[in-house]
Rosetta silent file (secondary structure, phi, psi, omega in degrees, C-alpha in Angstrom):
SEQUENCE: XXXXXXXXXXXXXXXXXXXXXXXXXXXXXXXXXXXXXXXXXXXXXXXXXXXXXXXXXXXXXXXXXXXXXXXXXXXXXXXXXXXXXXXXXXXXXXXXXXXXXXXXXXXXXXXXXXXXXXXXXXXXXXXXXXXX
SCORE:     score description
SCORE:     0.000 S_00000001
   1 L     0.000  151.682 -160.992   16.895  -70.543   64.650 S_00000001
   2 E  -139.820  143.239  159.207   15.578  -70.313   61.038 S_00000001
   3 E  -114.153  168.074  179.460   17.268  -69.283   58.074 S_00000001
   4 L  -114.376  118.382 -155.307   15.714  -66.678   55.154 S_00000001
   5 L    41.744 -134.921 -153.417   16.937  -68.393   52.062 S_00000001
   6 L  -120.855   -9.945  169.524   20.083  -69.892   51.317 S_00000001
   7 H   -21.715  -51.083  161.654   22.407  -66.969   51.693 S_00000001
   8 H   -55.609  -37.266  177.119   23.324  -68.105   55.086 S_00000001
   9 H   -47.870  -69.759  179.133   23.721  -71.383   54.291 S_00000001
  10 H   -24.249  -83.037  124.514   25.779  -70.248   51.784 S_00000001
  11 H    33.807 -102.885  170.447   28.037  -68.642   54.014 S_00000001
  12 H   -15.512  -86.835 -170.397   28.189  -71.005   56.515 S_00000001
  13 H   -51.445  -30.286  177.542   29.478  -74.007   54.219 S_00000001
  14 H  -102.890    8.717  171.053   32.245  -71.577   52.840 S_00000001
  15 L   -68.450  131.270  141.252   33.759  -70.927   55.907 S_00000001
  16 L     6.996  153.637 -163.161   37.212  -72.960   57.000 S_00000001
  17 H   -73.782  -40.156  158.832   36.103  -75.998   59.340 S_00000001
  18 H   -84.909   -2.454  149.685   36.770  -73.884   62.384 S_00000001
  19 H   -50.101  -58.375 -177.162   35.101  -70.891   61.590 S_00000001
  20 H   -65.694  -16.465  163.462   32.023  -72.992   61.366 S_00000001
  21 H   -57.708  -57.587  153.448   32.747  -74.375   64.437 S_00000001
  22 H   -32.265  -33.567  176.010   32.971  -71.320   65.697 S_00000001
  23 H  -102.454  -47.618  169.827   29.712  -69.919   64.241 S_00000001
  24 H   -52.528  -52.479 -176.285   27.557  -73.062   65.184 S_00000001
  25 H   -90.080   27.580  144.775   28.688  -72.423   68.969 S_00000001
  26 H   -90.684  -31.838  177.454   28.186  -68.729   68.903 S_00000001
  27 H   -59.638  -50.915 -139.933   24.059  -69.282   67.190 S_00000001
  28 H  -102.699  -55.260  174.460   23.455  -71.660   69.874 S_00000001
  29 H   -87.301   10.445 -176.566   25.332  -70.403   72.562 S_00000001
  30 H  -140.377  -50.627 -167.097   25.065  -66.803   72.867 S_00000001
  31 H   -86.471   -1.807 -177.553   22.621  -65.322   70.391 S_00000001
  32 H   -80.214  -54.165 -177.074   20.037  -68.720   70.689 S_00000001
  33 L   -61.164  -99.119 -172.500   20.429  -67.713   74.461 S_00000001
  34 L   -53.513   -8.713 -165.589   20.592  -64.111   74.571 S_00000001
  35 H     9.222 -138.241 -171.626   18.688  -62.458   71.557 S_00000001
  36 H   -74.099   40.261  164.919   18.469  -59.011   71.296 S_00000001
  37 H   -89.322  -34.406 -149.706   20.234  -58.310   75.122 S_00000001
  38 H   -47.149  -39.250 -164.775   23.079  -59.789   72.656 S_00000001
  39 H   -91.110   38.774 -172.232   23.286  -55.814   71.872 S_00000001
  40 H  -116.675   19.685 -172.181   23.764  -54.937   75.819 S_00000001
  41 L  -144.132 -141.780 -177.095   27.402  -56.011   75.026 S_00000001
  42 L   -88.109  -37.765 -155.750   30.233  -56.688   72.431 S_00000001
  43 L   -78.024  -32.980 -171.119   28.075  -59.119   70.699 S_00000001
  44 E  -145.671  160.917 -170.055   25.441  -57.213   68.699 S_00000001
  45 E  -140.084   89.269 -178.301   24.688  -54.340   67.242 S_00000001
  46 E   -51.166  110.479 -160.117   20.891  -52.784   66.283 S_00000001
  47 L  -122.841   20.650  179.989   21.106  -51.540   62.839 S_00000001
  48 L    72.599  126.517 -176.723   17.319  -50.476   62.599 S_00000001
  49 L    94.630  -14.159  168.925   13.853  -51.426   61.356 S_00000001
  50 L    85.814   51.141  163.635   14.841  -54.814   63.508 S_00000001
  51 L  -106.665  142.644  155.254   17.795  -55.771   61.567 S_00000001
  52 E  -163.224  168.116 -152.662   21.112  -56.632   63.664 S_00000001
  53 E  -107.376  125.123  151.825   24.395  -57.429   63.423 S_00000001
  54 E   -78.271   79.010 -159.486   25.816  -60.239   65.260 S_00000001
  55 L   -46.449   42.784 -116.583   29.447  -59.953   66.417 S_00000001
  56 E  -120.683   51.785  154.087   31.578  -63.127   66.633 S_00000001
  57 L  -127.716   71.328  175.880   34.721  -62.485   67.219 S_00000001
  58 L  -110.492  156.477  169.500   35.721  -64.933   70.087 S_00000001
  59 L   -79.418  156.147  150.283   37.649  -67.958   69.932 S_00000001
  60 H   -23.303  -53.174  178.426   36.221  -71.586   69.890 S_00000001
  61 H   -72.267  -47.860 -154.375   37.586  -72.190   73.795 S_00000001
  62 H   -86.862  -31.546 -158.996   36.110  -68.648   75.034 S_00000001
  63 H   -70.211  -61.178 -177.278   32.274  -69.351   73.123 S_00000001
  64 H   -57.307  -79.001 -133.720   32.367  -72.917   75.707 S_00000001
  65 H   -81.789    8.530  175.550   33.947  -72.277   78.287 S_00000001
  66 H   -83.569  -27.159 -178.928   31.828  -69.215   78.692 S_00000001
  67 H   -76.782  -42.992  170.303   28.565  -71.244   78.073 S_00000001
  68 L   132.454   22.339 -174.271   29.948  -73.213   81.317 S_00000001
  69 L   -89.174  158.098  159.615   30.757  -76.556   78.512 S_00000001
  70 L   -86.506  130.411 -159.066   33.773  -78.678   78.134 S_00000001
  71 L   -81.306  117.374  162.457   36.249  -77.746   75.443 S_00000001
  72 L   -75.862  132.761 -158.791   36.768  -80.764   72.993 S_00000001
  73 H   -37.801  -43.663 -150.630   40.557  -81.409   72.264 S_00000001
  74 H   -84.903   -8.190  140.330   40.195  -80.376   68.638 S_00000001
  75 H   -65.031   21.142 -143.132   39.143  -77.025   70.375 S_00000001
  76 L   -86.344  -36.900 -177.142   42.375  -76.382   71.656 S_00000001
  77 L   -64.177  164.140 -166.028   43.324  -73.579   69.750 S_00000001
  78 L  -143.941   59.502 -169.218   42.437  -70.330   71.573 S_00000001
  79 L  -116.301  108.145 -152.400   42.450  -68.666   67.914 S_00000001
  80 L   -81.102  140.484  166.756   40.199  -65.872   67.519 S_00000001
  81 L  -109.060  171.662 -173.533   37.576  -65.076   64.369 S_00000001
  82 L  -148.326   64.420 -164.405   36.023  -62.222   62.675 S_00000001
  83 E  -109.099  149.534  150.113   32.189  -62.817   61.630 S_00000001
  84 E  -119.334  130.352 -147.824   29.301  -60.944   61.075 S_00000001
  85 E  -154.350  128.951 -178.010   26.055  -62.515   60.895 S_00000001
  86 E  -146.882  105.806 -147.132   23.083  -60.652   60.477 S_00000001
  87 E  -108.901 -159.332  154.136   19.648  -61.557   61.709 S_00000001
  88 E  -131.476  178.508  175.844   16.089  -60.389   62.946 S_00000001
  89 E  -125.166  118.451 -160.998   14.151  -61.710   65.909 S_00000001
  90 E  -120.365  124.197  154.776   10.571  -62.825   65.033 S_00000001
  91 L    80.554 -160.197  167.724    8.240  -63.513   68.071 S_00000001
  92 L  -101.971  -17.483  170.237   10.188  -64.922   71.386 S_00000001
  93 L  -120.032   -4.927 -167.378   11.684  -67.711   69.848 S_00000001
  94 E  -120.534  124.469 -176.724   13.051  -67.624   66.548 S_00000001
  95 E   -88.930  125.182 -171.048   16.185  -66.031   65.168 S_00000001
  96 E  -116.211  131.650  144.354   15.878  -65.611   61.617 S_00000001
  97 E   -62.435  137.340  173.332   19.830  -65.596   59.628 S_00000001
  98 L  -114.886  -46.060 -160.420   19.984  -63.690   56.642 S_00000001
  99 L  -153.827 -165.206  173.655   23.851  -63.523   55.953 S_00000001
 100 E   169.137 -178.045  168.371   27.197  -62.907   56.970 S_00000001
 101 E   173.264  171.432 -148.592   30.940  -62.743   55.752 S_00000001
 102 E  -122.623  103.537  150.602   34.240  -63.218   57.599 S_00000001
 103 L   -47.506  -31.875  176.917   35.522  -59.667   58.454 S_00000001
 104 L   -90.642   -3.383  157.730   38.743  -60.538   58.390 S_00000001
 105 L   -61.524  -40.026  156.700   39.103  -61.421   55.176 S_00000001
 106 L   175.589  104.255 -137.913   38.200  -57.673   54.605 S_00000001
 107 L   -83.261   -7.555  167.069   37.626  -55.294   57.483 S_00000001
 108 L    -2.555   85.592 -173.334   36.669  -52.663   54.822 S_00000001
 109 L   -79.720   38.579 -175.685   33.969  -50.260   55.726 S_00000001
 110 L  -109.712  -40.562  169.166   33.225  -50.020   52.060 S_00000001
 111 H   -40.368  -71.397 -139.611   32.497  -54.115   52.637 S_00000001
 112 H   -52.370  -67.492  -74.680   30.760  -53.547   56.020 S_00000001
 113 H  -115.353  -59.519  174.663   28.793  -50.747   54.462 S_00000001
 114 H   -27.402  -69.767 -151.244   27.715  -53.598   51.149 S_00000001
 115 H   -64.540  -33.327 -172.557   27.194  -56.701   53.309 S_00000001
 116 H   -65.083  -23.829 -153.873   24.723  -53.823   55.933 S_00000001
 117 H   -77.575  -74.778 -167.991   23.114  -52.837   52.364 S_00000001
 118 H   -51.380  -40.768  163.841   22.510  -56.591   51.184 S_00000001
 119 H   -61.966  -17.561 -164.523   20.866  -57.558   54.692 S_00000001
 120 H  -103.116   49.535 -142.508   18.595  -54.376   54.948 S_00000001
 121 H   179.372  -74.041 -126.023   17.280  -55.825   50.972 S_00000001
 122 H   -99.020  -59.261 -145.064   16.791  -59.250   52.553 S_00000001
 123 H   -92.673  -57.139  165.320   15.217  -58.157   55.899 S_00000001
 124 H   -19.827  -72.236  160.243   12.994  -55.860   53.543 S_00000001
 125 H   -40.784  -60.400  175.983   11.948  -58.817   51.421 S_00000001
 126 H   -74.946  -27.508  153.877   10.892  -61.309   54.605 S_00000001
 127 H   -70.096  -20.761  164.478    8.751  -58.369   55.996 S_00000001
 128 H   -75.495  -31.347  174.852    6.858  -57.679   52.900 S_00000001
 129 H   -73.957  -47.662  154.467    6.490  -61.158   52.756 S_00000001
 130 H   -58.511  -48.533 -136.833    4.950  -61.696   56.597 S_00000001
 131 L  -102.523   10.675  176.700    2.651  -58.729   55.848 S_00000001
 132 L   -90.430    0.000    0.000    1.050  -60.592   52.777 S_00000001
C-alpha cells in the first residue's frame, strides 16, 4: 500500500483513535487482501478510469474476526464506522490511497459527489504523472 501525497495521511491522523483503528485493519485486511474483487461485494465500488471507492463501514471486532484474528480487549466495542477511502490499483501489488472522509460526519450526496470530484483530480494527476 502506497499513498499519493499527503491527503491520506491527512485523513488518517484526523480520525478519532478508533476510526483509525478501524481503517488500518480494513487496508490490510480486506482491500491489501482482496483488491479490486473488493467491488464483488459491500466493500467497493468502481467509479471509472480505475478510480474506486472503498467502503468501510464495519466494526473493529467484525474487520478481525472476519480476517480469522483475535480481537484485542480494547476492541471490544462492536461499534460500527462510516469511511470512504478512495484508491487505484497499480500493477498486482500496490494499492495507491488518495483520500477519504468519515461519511458519517456527513452522508450528504452533495459531500459524496465533492470528495468523488477531489479523487478523480488526484487520480488524474498520478496518471499524467506515470505517463511522463
Amino acid at each position: 500500500v502506497e499513498y499519493e501525497g499527503d491527503a491520506f495521511e491527512r485523513f488518517l491522523f484526523s480520525l478519532p483513535a478508533y476510526e483509525q483503528a478501524v481503517l488500518v485493519a480494513a487496508v490490510e485486511r480486506v482491500l491489501q487482501v482482496y483488491g479490486t474483487d473488493i467491488c464483488s461485494g459491500e466493500w467497493g465500488k468502481p467509479l471509472g478510469e480505475g478510480l474506486y471507492e472503498f467502503r468501510i463501514r464495519k466494526s473493529l471486532r467484525t474487520i478481525l474476526v472476519s480476517a480469522g484474528l483475535d480481537v484485542p480487549e480494547e476492541a471490544g466495542t462492536d461499534r460500527s464506522v462510516l469511511l470512504r477511502v478512495f484508491c487505484t490499483f497499480h500493477g498486482d501489488k500496490i494499492v495507491l490511497l488518495y483520500h477519504g472522509y468519515n461519511k458519517k460526519t456527513d452522508p450528504s450526496e452533495k459531500r459524496q459527489q465533492r470528495e468523488i470530484a477531489k479523487a478523480r483530480k488526484i487520480h488524474e494527476r498520478w496518471k499524467r504523472q506515470r505517463n511522463t
